[in-house]
mmCIF file of C-alpha atoms in Angstrom:
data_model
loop_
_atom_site.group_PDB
_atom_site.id
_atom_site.type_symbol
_atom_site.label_atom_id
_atom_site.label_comp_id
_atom_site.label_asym_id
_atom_site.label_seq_id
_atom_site.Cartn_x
_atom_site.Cartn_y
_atom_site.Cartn_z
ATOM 1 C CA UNK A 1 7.503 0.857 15.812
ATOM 2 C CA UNK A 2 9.915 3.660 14.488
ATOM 3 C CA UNK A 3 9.316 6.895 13.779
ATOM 4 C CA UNK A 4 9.429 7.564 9.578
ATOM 5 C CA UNK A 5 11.793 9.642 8.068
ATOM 6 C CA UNK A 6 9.771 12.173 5.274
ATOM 7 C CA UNK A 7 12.850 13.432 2.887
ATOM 8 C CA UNK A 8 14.168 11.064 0.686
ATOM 9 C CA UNK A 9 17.947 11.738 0.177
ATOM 10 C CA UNK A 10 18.416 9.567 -3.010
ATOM 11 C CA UNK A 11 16.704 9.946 -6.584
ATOM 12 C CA UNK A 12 16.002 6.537 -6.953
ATOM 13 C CA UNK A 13 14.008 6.735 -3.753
ATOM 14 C CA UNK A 14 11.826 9.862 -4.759
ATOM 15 C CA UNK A 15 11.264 7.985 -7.997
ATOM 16 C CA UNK A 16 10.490 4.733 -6.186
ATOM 17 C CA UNK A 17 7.972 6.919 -3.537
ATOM 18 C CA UNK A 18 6.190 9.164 -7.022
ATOM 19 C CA UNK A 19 5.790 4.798 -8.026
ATOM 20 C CA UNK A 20 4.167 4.267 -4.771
ATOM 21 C CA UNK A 21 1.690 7.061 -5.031
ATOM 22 C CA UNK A 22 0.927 6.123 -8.601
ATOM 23 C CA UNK A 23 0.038 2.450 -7.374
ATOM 24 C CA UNK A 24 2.816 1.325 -9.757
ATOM 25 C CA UNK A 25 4.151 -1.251 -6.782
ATOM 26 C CA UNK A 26 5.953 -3.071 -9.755
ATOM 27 C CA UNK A 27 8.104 -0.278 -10.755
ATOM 28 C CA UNK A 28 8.795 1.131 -6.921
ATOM 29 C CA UNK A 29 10.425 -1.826 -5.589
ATOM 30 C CA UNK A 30 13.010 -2.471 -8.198
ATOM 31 C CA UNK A 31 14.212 0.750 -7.365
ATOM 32 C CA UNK A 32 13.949 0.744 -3.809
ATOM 33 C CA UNK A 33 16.103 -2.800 -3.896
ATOM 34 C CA UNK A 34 18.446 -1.313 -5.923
ATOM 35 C CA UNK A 35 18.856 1.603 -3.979
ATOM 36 C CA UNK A 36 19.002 -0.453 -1.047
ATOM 37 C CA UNK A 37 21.813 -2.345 -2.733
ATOM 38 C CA UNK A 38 23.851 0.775 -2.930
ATOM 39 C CA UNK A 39 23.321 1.473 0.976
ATOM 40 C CA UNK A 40 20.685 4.516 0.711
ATOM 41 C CA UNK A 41 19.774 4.312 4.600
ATOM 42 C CA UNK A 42 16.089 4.794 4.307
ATOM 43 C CA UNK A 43 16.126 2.331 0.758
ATOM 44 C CA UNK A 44 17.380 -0.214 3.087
ATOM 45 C CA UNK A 45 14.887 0.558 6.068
ATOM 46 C CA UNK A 46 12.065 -0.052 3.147
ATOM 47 C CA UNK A 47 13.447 -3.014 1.816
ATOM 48 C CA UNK A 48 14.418 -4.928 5.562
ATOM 49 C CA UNK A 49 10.806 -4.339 6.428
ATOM 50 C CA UNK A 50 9.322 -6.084 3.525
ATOM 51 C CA UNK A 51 11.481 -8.595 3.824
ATOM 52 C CA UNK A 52 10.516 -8.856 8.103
ATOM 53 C CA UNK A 53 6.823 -8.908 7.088
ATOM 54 C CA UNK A 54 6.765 -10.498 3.655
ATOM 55 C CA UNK A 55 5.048 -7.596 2.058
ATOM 56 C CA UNK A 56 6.175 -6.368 -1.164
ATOM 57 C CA UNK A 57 9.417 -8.873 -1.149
ATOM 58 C CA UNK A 58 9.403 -12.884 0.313
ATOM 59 C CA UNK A 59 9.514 -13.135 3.754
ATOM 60 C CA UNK A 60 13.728 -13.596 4.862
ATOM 61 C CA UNK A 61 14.086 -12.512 8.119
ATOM 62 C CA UNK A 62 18.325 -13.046 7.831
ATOM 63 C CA UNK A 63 18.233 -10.893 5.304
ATOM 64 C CA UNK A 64 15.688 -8.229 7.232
ATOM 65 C CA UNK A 65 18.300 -8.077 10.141
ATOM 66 C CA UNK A 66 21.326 -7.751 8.165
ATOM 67 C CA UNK A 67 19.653 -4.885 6.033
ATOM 68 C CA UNK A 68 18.151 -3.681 8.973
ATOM 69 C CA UNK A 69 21.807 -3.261 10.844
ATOM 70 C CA UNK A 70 23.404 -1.796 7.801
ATOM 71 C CA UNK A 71 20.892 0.683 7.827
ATOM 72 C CA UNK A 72 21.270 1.350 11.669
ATOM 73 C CA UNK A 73 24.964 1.765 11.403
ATOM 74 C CA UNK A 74 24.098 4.677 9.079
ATOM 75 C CA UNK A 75 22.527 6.063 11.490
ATOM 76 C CA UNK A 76 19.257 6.379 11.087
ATOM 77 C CA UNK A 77 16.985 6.280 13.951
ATOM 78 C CA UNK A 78 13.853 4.747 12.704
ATOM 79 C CA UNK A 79 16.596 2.072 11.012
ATOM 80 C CA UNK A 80 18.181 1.614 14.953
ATOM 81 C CA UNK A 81 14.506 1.106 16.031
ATOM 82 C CA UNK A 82 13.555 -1.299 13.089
ATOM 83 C CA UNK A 83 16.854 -3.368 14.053
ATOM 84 C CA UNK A 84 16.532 -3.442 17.753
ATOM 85 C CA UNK A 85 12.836 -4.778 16.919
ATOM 86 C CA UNK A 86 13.620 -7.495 14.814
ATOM 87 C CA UNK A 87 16.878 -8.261 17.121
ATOM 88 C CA UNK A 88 14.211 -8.923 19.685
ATOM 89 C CA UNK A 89 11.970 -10.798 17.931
ATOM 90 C CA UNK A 90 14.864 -13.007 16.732
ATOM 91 C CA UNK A 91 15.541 -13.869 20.240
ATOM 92 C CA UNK A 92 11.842 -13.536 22.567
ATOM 93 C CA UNK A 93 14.008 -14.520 25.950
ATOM 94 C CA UNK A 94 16.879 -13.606 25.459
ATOM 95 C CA UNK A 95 18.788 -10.666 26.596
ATOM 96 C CA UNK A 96 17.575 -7.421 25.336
ATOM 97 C CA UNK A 97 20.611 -5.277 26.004
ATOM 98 C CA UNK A 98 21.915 -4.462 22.708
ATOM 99 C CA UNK A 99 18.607 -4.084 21.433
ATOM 100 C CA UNK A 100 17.860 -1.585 24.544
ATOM 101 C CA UNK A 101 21.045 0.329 23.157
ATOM 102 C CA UNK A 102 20.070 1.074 19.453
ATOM 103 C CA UNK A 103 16.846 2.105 21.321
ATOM 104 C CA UNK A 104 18.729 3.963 23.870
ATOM 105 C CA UNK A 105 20.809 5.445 21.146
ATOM 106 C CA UNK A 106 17.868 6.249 18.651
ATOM 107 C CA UNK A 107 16.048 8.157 21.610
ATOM 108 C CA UNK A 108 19.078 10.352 22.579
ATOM 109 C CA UNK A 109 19.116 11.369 18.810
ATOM 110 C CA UNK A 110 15.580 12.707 19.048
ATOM 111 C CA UNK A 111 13.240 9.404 17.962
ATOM 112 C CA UNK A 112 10.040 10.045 19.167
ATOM 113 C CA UNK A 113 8.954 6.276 19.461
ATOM 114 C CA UNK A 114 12.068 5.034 20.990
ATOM 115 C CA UNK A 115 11.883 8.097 23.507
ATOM 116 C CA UNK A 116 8.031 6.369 24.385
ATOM 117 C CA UNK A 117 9.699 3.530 25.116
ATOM 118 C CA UNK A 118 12.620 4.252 27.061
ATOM 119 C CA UNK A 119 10.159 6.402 29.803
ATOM 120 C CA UNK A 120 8.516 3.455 30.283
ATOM 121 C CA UNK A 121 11.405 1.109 31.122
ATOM 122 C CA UNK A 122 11.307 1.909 35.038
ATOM 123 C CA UNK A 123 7.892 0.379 35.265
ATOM 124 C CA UNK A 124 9.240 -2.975 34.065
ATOM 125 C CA UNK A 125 10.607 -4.109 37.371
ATOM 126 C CA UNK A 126 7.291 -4.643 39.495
ATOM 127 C CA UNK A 127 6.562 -8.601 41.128
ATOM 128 C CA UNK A 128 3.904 -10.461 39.549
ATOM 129 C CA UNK A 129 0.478 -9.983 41.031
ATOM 130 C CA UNK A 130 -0.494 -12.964 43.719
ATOM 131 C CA UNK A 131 -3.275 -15.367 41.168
ATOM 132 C CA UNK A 132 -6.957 -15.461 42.193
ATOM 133 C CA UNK A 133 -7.843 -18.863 41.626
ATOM 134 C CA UNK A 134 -11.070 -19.030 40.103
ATOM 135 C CA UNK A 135 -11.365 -22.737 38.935
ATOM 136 C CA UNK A 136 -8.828 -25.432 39.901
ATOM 137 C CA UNK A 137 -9.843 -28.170 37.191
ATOM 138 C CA UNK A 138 -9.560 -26.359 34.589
ATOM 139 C CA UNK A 139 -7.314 -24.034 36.371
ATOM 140 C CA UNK A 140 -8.942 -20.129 35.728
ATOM 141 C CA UNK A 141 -7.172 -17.328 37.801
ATOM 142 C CA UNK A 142 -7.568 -13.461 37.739
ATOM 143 C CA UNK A 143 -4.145 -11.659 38.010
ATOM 144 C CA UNK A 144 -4.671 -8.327 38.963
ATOM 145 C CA UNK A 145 -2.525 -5.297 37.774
ATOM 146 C CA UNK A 146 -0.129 -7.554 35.352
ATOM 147 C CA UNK A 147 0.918 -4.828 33.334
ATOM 148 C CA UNK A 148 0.934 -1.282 34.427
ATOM 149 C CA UNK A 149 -1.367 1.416 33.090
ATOM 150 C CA UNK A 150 0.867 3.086 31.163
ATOM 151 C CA UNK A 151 2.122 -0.270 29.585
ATOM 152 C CA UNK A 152 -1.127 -0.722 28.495
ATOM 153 C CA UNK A 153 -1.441 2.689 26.697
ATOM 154 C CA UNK A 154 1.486 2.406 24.924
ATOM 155 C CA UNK A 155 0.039 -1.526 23.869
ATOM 156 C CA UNK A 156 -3.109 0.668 22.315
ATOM 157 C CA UNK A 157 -1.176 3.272 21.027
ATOM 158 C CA UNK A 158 0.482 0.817 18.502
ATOM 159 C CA UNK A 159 -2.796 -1.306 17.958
ATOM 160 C CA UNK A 160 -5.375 1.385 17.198
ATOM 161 C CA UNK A 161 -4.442 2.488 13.632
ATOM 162 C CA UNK A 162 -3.464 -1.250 12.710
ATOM 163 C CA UNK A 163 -6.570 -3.254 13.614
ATOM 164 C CA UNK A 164 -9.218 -4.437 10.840
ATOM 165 C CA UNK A 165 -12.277 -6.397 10.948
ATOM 166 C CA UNK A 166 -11.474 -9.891 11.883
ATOM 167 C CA UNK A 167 -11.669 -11.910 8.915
ATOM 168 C CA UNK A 168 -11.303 -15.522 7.650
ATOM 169 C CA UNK A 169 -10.500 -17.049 4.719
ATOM 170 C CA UNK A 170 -13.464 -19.525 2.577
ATOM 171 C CA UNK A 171 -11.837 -22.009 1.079
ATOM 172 C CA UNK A 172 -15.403 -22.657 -1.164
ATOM 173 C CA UNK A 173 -15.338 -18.898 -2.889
ATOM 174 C CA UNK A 174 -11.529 -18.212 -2.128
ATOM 175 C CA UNK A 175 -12.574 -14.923 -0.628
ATOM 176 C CA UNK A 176 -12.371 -13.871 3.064
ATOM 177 C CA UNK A 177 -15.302 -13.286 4.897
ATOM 178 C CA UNK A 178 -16.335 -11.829 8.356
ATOM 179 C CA UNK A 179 -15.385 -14.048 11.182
ATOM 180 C CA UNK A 180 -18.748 -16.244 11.953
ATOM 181 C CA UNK A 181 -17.865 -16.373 15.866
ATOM 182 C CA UNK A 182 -16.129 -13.208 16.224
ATOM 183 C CA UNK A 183 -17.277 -9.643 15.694
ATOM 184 C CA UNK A 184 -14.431 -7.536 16.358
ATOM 185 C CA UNK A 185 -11.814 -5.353 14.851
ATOM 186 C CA UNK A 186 -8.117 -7.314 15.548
ATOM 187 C CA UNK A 187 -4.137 -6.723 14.805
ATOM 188 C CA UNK A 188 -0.902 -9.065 15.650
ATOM 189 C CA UNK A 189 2.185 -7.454 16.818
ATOM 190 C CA UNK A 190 4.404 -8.517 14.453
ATOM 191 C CA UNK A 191 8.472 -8.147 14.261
ATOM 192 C CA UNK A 192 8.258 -4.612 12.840
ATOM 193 C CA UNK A 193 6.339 -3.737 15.933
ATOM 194 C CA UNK A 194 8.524 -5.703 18.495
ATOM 195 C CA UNK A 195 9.601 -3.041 21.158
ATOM 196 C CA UNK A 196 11.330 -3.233 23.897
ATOM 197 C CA UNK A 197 7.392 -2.490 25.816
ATOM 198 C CA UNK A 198 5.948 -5.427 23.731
ATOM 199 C CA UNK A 199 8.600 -7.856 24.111
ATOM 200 C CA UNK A 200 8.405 -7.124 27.800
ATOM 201 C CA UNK A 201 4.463 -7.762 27.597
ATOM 202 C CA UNK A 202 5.458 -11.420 26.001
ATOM 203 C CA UNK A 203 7.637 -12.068 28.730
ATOM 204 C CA UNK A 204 5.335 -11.417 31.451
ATOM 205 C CA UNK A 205 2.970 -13.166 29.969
ATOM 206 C CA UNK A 206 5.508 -16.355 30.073
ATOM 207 C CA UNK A 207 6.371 -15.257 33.279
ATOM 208 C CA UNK A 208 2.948 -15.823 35.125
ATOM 209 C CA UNK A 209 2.015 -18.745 33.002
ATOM 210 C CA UNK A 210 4.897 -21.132 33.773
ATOM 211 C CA UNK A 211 6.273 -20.930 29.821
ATOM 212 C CA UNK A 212 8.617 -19.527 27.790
ATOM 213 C CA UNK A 213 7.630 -16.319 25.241
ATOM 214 C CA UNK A 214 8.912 -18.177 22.819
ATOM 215 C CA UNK A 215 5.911 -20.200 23.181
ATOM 216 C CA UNK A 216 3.040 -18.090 22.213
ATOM 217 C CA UNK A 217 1.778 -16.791 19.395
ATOM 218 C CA UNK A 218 1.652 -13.070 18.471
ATOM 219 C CA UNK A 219 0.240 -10.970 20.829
ATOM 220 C CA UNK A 220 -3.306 -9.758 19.661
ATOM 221 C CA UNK A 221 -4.986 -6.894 20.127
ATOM 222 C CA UNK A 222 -9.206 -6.909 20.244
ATOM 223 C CA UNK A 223 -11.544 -4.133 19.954
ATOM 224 C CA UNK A 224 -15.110 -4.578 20.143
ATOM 225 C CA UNK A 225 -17.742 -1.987 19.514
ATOM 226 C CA UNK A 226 -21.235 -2.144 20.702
ATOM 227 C CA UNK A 227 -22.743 -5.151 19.640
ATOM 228 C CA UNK A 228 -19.747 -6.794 19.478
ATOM 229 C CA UNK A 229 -18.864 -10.248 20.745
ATOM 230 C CA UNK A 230 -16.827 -13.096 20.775
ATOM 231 C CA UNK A 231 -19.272 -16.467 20.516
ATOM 232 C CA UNK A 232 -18.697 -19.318 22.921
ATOM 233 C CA UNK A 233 -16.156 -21.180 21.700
ATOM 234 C CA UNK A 234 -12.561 -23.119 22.495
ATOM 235 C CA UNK A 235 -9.282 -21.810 21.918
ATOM 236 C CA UNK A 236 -7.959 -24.540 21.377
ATOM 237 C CA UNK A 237 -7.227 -26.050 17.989
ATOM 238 C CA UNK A 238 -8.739 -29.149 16.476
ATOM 239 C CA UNK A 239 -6.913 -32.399 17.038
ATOM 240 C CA UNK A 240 -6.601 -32.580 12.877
ATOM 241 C CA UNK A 241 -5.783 -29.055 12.457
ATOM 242 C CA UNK A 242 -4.164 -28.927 8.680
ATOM 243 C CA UNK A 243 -3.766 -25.497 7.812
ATOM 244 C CA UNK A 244 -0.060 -24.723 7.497
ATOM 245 C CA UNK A 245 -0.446 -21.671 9.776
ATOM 246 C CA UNK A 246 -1.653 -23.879 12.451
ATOM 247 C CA UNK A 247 1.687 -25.364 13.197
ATOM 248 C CA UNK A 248 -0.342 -28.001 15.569
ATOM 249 C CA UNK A 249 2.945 -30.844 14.599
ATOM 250 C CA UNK A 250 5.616 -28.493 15.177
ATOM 251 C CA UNK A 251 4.024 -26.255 18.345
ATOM 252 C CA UNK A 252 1.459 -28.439 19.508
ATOM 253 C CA UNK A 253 -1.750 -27.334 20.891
ATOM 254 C CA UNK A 254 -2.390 -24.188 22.437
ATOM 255 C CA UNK A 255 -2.670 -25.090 26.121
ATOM 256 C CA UNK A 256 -3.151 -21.982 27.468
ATOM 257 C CA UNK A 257 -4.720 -18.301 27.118
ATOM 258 C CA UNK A 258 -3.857 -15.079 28.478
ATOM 259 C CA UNK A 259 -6.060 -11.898 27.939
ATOM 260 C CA UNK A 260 -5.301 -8.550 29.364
ATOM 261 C CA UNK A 261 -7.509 -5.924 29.799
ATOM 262 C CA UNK A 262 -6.461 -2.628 27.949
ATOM 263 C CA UNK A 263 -9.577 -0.173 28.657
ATOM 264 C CA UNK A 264 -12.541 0.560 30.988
ATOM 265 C CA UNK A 265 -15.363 2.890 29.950
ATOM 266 C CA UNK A 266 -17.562 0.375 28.430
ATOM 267 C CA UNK A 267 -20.858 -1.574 29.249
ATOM 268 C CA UNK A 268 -21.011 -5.218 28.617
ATOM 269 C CA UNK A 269 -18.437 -7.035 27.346
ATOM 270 C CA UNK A 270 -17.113 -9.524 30.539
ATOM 271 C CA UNK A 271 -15.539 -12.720 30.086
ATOM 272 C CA UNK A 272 -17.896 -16.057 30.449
ATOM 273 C CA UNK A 273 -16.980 -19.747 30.588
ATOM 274 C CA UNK A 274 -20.364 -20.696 29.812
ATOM 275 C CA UNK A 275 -19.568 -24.343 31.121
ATOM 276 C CA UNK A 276 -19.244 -23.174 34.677
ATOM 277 C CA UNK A 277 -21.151 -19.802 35.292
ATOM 278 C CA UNK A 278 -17.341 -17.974 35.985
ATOM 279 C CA UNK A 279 -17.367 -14.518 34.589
ATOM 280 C CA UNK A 280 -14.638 -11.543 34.509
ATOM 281 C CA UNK A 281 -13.863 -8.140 33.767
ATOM 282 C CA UNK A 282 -10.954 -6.497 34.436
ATOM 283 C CA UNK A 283 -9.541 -3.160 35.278
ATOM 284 C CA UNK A 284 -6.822 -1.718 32.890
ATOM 285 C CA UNK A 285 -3.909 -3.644 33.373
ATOM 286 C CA UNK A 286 -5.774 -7.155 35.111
ATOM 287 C CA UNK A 287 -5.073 -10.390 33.164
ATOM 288 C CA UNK A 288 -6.814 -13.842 33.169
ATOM 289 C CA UNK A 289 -4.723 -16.887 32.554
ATOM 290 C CA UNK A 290 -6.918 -20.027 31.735
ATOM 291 C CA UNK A 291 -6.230 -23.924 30.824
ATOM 292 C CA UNK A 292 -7.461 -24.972 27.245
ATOM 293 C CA UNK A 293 -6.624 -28.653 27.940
ATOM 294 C CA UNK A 294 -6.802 -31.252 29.940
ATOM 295 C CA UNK A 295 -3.987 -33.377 31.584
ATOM 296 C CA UNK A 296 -4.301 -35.692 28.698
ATOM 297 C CA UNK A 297 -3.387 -32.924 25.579
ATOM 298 C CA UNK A 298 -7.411 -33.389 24.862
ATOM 299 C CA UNK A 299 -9.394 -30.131 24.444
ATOM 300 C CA UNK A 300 -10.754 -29.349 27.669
ATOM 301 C CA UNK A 301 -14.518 -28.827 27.313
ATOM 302 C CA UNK A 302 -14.897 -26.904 30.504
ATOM 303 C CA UNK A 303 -12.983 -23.983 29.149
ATOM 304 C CA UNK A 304 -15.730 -23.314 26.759
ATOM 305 C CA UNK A 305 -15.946 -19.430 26.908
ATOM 306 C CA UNK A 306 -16.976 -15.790 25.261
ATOM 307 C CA UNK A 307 -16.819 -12.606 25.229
ATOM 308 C CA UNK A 308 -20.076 -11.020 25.743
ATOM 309 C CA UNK A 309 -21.587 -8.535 23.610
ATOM 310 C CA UNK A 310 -21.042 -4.777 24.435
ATOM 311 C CA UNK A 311 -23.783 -2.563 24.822
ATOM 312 C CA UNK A 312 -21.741 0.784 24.998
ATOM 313 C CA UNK A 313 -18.162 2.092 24.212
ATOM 314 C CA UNK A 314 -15.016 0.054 23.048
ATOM 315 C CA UNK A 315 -13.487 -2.648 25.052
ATOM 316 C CA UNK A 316 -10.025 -3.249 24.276
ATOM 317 C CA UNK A 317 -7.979 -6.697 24.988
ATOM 318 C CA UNK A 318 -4.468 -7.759 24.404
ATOM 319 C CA UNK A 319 -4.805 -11.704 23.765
ATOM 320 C CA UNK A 320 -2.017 -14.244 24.102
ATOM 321 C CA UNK A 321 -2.471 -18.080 22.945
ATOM 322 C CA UNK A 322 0.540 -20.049 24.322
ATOM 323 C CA UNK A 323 1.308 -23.245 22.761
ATOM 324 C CA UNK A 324 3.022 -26.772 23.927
ATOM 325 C CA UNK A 325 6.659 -26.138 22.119
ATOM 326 C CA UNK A 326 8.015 -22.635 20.558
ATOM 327 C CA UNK A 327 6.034 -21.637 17.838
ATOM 328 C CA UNK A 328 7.179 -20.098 14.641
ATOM 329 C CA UNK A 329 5.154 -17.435 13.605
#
């Protein structure tokens, strides 16, 4: 995630920002397009992120990277951060180098984000951890120290101001309403927030499952309070999943799970597969990697799990389902 520029360098902007504050959304984009149009650097920063994320604008992510390289050939850090994010995102194994240079290059000139990133690149070459099998059938193994530490600080550092109650949508009232099996706080990374340190976390993640990152969903961040839980219950999606975000016909089922442990300093909270009286909890940086079906494509009943309540501090967990084919978020 790139640093933000504060001084607007182009009337329209200031006029489009004054909208903003006003909560006149209808008359700040117009101007911000336009702007944008006319190759204002930080208009077309604005404008490729709405169109990345679909907010404000319809979701085009061509047009995000194109807008997001004109405005990183300006010169403008946060732009050469926003471009090398959605460069990676574009491509979640392939090869990272020119995104590592706008990053590179945005550092030198002072970004504070890509400078976070950057000091954290020598970590990225350690082995993966030797599994502890836990369960052959379905196959449950502990992988200690996945991600480094500081990996996993940087991971929180990004999640913490973007997480909200987990939520899902009634279709009866039309309204969202609080998860029924989960009581947590949750965010996706998302392409705005594709680093170089997140896109490494996806690909260690594919690397000690046996997939491709192109294969899982958004990483998730959790955070659970005390008194928060996640019920027993199956990652996996129904066999007649409909809901267009499910993707079940194009990505298939979500065969396996990856959590990572992000903080200590809490009471409660462990892992449970309530089928088969396993339960874990990590030190910053472990991972579990479990099986959520069975040789057959079925659901596999045996990976039946939760997340048991905590009874003091925060627990923290980076989350990772990985589906059958590459999956279009």
């Amino acid at each position: 995630m790139a640093s933000r520029p504060t001084t607007p360098s182009d009337p329209r902007v200031s006029a489009a920002l004054s909208a903003f504050r006003r909560g006149a959304v209808q008359d700040a984009v117009p101007l911000m397009q336009e702007a944008a149009r006319d190759g204002v650097p930080l208009a077309m920063l604005a404008v490729a992120e709405w169109l990345a994320t679909g907010s404000r604008l319809p979701r085009d992510p061509a047009r995000a990277l194109e807008m997001a390289r004109r405005a990183a050939e300006s010169g403008l850090p946060p732009a050469m951060q926003l471009y090398a994010c959605l460069l990676r995102w574009d491509a979640p194994d392939g090869d990272d180098a020119d995104a590592n240079r706008w990053t590179r290059l945005a550092a030198e000139q002072g970004d504070a984000s890509a400078r976070a990133e950057a000091a954290l690149w020598p970590l990225l070459d350690a082995p993966l951890p030797e599994p502890d099998v836990l369960h052959d059938a379905p196959r449950i193994a502990a992988l200690p120290g996945l991600v480094p530490e500081a990996v996993c600080r940087h991971i929180l550092r990004l999640a913490q101001p973007q997480v909200a109650p987990a939520l899902v949508f009634d279709p009866t009232t039309g309204q969202s309403r609080p998860h029924p099996v989960r009581r947590a706080r949750n965010m996706n990374f998302g392409p705005t927030f594709y680093d170089s340190i997140v896109a490494w976390v996806n690909r260690r993640i594919a690397q000690a499952s046996g997939t491709t990152a192109a294969q899982g969903e958004p990483l998730a961040v959790l955070a659970y309070g005390p008194g928060g839980e996640y019920r027993p219950h199956l990652d996996c999606l129904p066999p007649n999943a409909a809901r267009p975000e499910d993707r079940l016909a194009e990505s298939g089922q979500r065969i396996k799970t990856l959590l990572i442990s992000l903080s200590g300093g809490y009471a409660g909270g462990h892992t449970a597969f309530t089928e088969l009286d396993i339960r874990w909890r990590g030190r910053v940086g472990d991972a579990l990697l479990f099986t959520n079906v069975t040789d057959a494509g079925a659901p596999e009943p045996l990976s039946r799990h939760a997340g048991a309540p905590v009874t003091a501090g925060e627990k923290w967990l980076a989350s990772r389902w990985i589906r059958e084919r590459p999956f279009q978020a």
